[in-house]
PDB file of C-alpha atoms in Angstrom:
ATOM      1  CA  MET A   1     109.620  99.732  81.563  1.00  0.00           C
ATOM      2  CA  GLU A   2     109.364  96.058  82.873  1.00  0.00           C
ATOM      3  CA  LEU A   3     111.868  94.901  85.489  1.00  0.00           C
ATOM      4  CA  THR A   4     113.743  91.517  84.490  1.00  0.00           C
ATOM      5  CA  ALA A   5     113.670  88.518  86.544  1.00  0.00           C
ATOM      6  CA  GLU A   6     117.117  89.312  87.883  1.00  0.00           C
ATOM      7  CA  GLU A   7     116.247  92.845  88.825  1.00  0.00           C
ATOM      8  CA  ARG A   8     113.246  91.446  90.744  1.00  0.00           C
ATOM      9  CA  ARG A   9     115.217  89.029  92.603  1.00  0.00           C
ATOM     10  CA  TYR A  10     117.595  91.761  93.582  1.00  0.00           C
ATOM     11  CA  ILE A  11     114.782  93.948  94.860  1.00  0.00           C
ATOM     12  CA  LEU A  12     113.323  91.224  96.815  1.00  0.00           C
ATOM     13  CA  LYS A  13     116.741  90.407  98.353  1.00  0.00           C
ATOM     14  CA  GLU A  14     117.441  93.997  99.254  1.00  0.00           C
ATOM     15  CA  PHE A  15     113.782  94.170 100.743  1.00  0.00           C
ATOM     16  CA  LEU A  16     114.404  91.071 102.769  1.00  0.00           C
ATOM     17  CA  ARG A  17     117.629  92.562 103.751  1.00  0.00           C
ATOM     18  CA  ASP A  18     115.821  95.539 105.252  1.00  0.00           C
ATOM     19  CA  ILE A  19     113.502  93.331 107.071  1.00  0.00           C
ATOM     20  CA  PHE A  20     116.578  91.481 108.666  1.00  0.00           C
ATOM     21  CA  HIS A  21     117.595  94.789 109.949  1.00  0.00           C
ATOM     22  CA  ILE A  22     114.200  95.779 111.385  1.00  0.00           C
ATOM     23  CA  SER A  23     114.524  92.198 113.057  1.00  0.00           C
ATOM     24  CA  ASP A  24     117.896  92.635 114.596  1.00  0.00           C
ATOM     25  CA  LYS A  25     118.097  94.828 117.443  1.00  0.00           C
ATOM     26  CA  GLU A  26     121.929  94.525 118.001  1.00  0.00           C
ATOM     27  CA  TYR A  27     122.206  95.784 114.409  1.00  0.00           C
ATOM     28  CA  GLN A  28     119.823  98.840 115.309  1.00  0.00           C
ATOM     29  CA  ARG A  29     121.821  99.836 118.589  1.00  0.00           C
ATOM     30  CA  ARG A  30     125.108  99.750 116.726  1.00  0.00           C
ATOM     31  CA  ILE A  31     123.984 101.525 113.616  1.00  0.00           C
ATOM     32  CA  TRP A  32     120.611 103.544 114.183  1.00  0.00           C
ATOM     33  CA  ILE A  33     121.722 104.771 117.709  1.00  0.00           C
ATOM     34  CA  ARG A  34     125.407 104.568 118.278  1.00  0.00           C
ATOM     35  CA  GLY A  35     126.110 105.316 114.406  1.00  0.00           C
ATOM     36  CA  GLU A  36     129.076 102.729 114.557  1.00  0.00           C
ATOM     37  CA  GLY A  37     130.500 100.697 111.559  1.00  0.00           C
ATOM     38  CA  PRO A  38     130.624 101.259 107.706  1.00  0.00           C
ATOM     39  CA  GLU A  39     126.781 101.182 107.270  1.00  0.00           C
ATOM     40  CA  CYS A  40     125.698 104.801 107.407  1.00  0.00           C
ATOM     41  CA  ASP A  41     121.706 104.105 108.037  1.00  0.00           C
ATOM     42  CA  TYR A  42     119.095 105.751 110.011  1.00  0.00           C
ATOM     43  CA  PHE A  43     115.403 104.461 111.150  1.00  0.00           C
ATOM     44  CA  ASP A  44     113.875 107.058 108.598  1.00  0.00           C
ATOM     45  CA  GLU A  45     115.955 105.826 105.659  1.00  0.00           C
ATOM     46  CA  ALA A  46     115.110 102.254 106.679  1.00  0.00           C
ATOM     47  CA  VAL A  47     111.355 102.978 106.617  1.00  0.00           C
ATOM     48  CA  CYS A  48     111.748 104.905 103.303  1.00  0.00           C
ATOM     49  CA  ARG A  49     113.552 101.874 101.704  1.00  0.00           C
ATOM     50  CA  TYR A  50     111.207  99.284 103.019  1.00  0.00           C
ATOM     51  CA  SER A  51     107.892 101.180 102.091  1.00  0.00           C
ATOM     52  CA  SER A  52     109.119 101.937  98.498  1.00  0.00           C
ATOM     53  CA  SER A  53     109.954  98.387  97.906  1.00  0.00           C
ATOM     54  CA  ALA A  54     106.947  96.866  99.538  1.00  0.00           C
ATOM     55  CA  ASP A  55     104.678  98.999  97.237  1.00  0.00           C
ATOM     56  CA  SER A  56     106.082  97.494  94.218  1.00  0.00           C
ATOM     57  CA  ILE A  57     106.384  93.971  95.740  1.00  0.00           C
ATOM     58  CA  PHE A  58     102.590  94.123  96.824  1.00  0.00           C
ATOM     59  CA  ALA A  59     101.506  95.117  93.450  1.00  0.00           C
ATOM     60  CA  GLU A  60     103.246  92.476  91.553  1.00  0.00           C
ATOM     61  CA  ARG A  61     103.792  89.702  94.181  1.00  0.00           C
ATOM     62  CA  GLU A  62     103.334  87.019  91.556  1.00  0.00           C
ATOM     63  CA  LYS A  63     106.193  88.439  89.549  1.00  0.00           C
ATOM     64  CA  TYR A  64     108.357  88.173  92.532  1.00  0.00           C
ATOM     65  CA  GLY A  65     107.422  84.540  93.300  1.00  0.00           C
ATOM     66  CA  ILE A  66     105.670  85.221  96.446  1.00  0.00           C
ATOM     67  CA  SER A  67     103.546  82.576  97.584  1.00  0.00           C
ATOM     68  CA  GLU A  68     100.262  83.222  99.307  1.00  0.00           C
ATOM     69  CA  VAL A  69     101.628  82.218 102.634  1.00  0.00           C
ATOM     70  CA  GLN A  70     104.493  84.483 102.273  1.00  0.00           C
ATOM     71  CA  LEU A  71     102.125  87.358 101.209  1.00  0.00           C
ATOM     72  CA  ASN A  72      99.832  86.647 104.012  1.00  0.00           C
ATOM     73  CA  LEU A  73     102.476  86.960 106.715  1.00  0.00           C
ATOM     74  CA  LEU A  74     104.189  89.734 105.050  1.00  0.00           C
ATOM     75  CA  LYS A  75     101.038  91.844 104.862  1.00  0.00           C
ATOM     76  CA  LYS A  76     100.327  91.199 108.534  1.00  0.00           C
ATOM     77  CA  PHE A  77     103.983  92.657 109.448  1.00  0.00           C
ATOM     78  CA  HIS A  78     103.429  95.526 106.892  1.00  0.00           C
ATOM     79  CA  GLU A  79     100.318  96.702 108.707  1.00  0.00           C
ATOM     80  CA  GLU A  80     101.858  96.387 112.258  1.00  0.00           C
ATOM     81  CA  PHE A  81     105.169  98.286 110.858  1.00  0.00           C
ATOM     82  CA  GLU A  82     103.181 101.024 109.076  1.00  0.00           C
ATOM     83  CA  LYS A  83     101.194 101.636 112.223  1.00  0.00           C
ATOM     84  CA  PHE A  84     104.459 101.979 114.294  1.00  0.00           C
ATOM     85  CA  TRP A  85     106.611 103.940 112.163  1.00  0.00           C
ATOM     86  CA  GLU A  86     103.830 106.427 111.825  1.00  0.00           C
ATOM     87  CA  GLU A  87     103.851 107.163 115.323  1.00  0.00           C
ATOM     88  CA  ASN A  88     107.546 106.635 116.182  1.00  0.00           C
ATOM     89  CA  ASP A  89     110.770 107.676 114.754  1.00  0.00           C
ATOM     90  CA  LEU A  90     113.406 107.663 117.489  1.00  0.00           C
ATOM     91  CA  PRO A  91     114.935 104.307 118.023  1.00  0.00           C
ATOM     92  CA  GLN A  92     116.549 105.578 121.240  1.00  0.00           C
ATOM     93  CA  ILE A  93     113.165 105.842 122.769  1.00  0.00           C
ATOM     94  CA  PHE A  94     111.358 102.983 121.142  1.00  0.00           C
ATOM     95  CA  ILE A  95     114.137 100.023 120.837  1.00  0.00           C
ATOM     96  CA  ASP A  96     113.341  98.236 124.163  1.00  0.00           C
ATOM     97  CA  THR A  97     109.467  98.796 124.154  1.00  0.00           C
ATOM     98  CA  PRO A  98     107.232  95.690 123.862  1.00  0.00           C
ATOM     99  CA  GLU A  99     105.853  97.434 120.748  1.00  0.00           C
ATOM    100  CA  TRP A 100     108.895  97.230 118.883  1.00  0.00           C
ATOM    101  CA  THR A 101     109.928  93.969 120.102  1.00  0.00           C
ATOM    102  CA  LYS A 102     106.640  92.636 118.761  1.00  0.00           C
ATOM    103  CA  ILE A 103     107.686  94.225 115.253  1.00  0.00           C
ATOM    104  CA  THR A 104     111.141  92.612 115.425  1.00  0.00           C
ATOM    105  CA  LEU A 105     109.638  89.308 116.208  1.00  0.00           C
ATOM    106  CA  MET A 106     107.145  89.643 113.377  1.00  0.00           C
ATOM    107  CA  ALA A 107     110.092  90.501 111.056  1.00  0.00           C
ATOM    108  CA  LYS A 108     112.005  87.428 112.146  1.00  0.00           C
ATOM    109  CA  GLU A 109     108.727  85.221 111.132  1.00  0.00           C
ATOM    110  CA  VAL A 110     108.881  86.787 107.733  1.00  0.00           C
ATOM    111  CA  LEU A 111     112.609  86.135 107.202  1.00  0.00           C
ATOM    112  CA  GLU A 112     111.711  82.410 108.218  1.00  0.00           C
ATOM    113  CA  VAL A 113     108.745  81.974 105.787  1.00  0.00           C
ATOM    114  CA  PHE A 114     111.132  83.503 102.988  1.00  0.00           C
ATOM    115  CA  ASP A 115     113.906  81.156 104.261  1.00  0.00           C
ATOM    116  CA  TYR A 116     116.059  84.083 104.376  1.00  0.00           C
ATOM    117  CA  GLN A 117     119.797  83.714 105.088  1.00  0.00           C
ATOM    118  CA  LYS A 118     122.089  86.692 106.004  1.00  0.00           C
TER     119      LYS A 118
END
């Protein structure tokens, strides 16, 4: 079944929101580590949501209106993030590492190229 343009916009918006959460260490400390707030989220869930959306977005990037520049930056981020999540799963341990800081900064670059506004 083919997705409508509205459904694709929603999927892309949620995908970028997940990337925003990956970019935001304060959110991660509050939600992933301390479990505070109305959101109920864990690092594993964020990875699952991100990766399942990424698959469809990469497969049909033209239908999502993603430019070549956006795609290249997104792929670079995806490769680094995937390597990271395969070896790390406890934010309490990795949140202040240089490797995670690199991921959060790359996520911010992706958000900039998509002109994402929270």
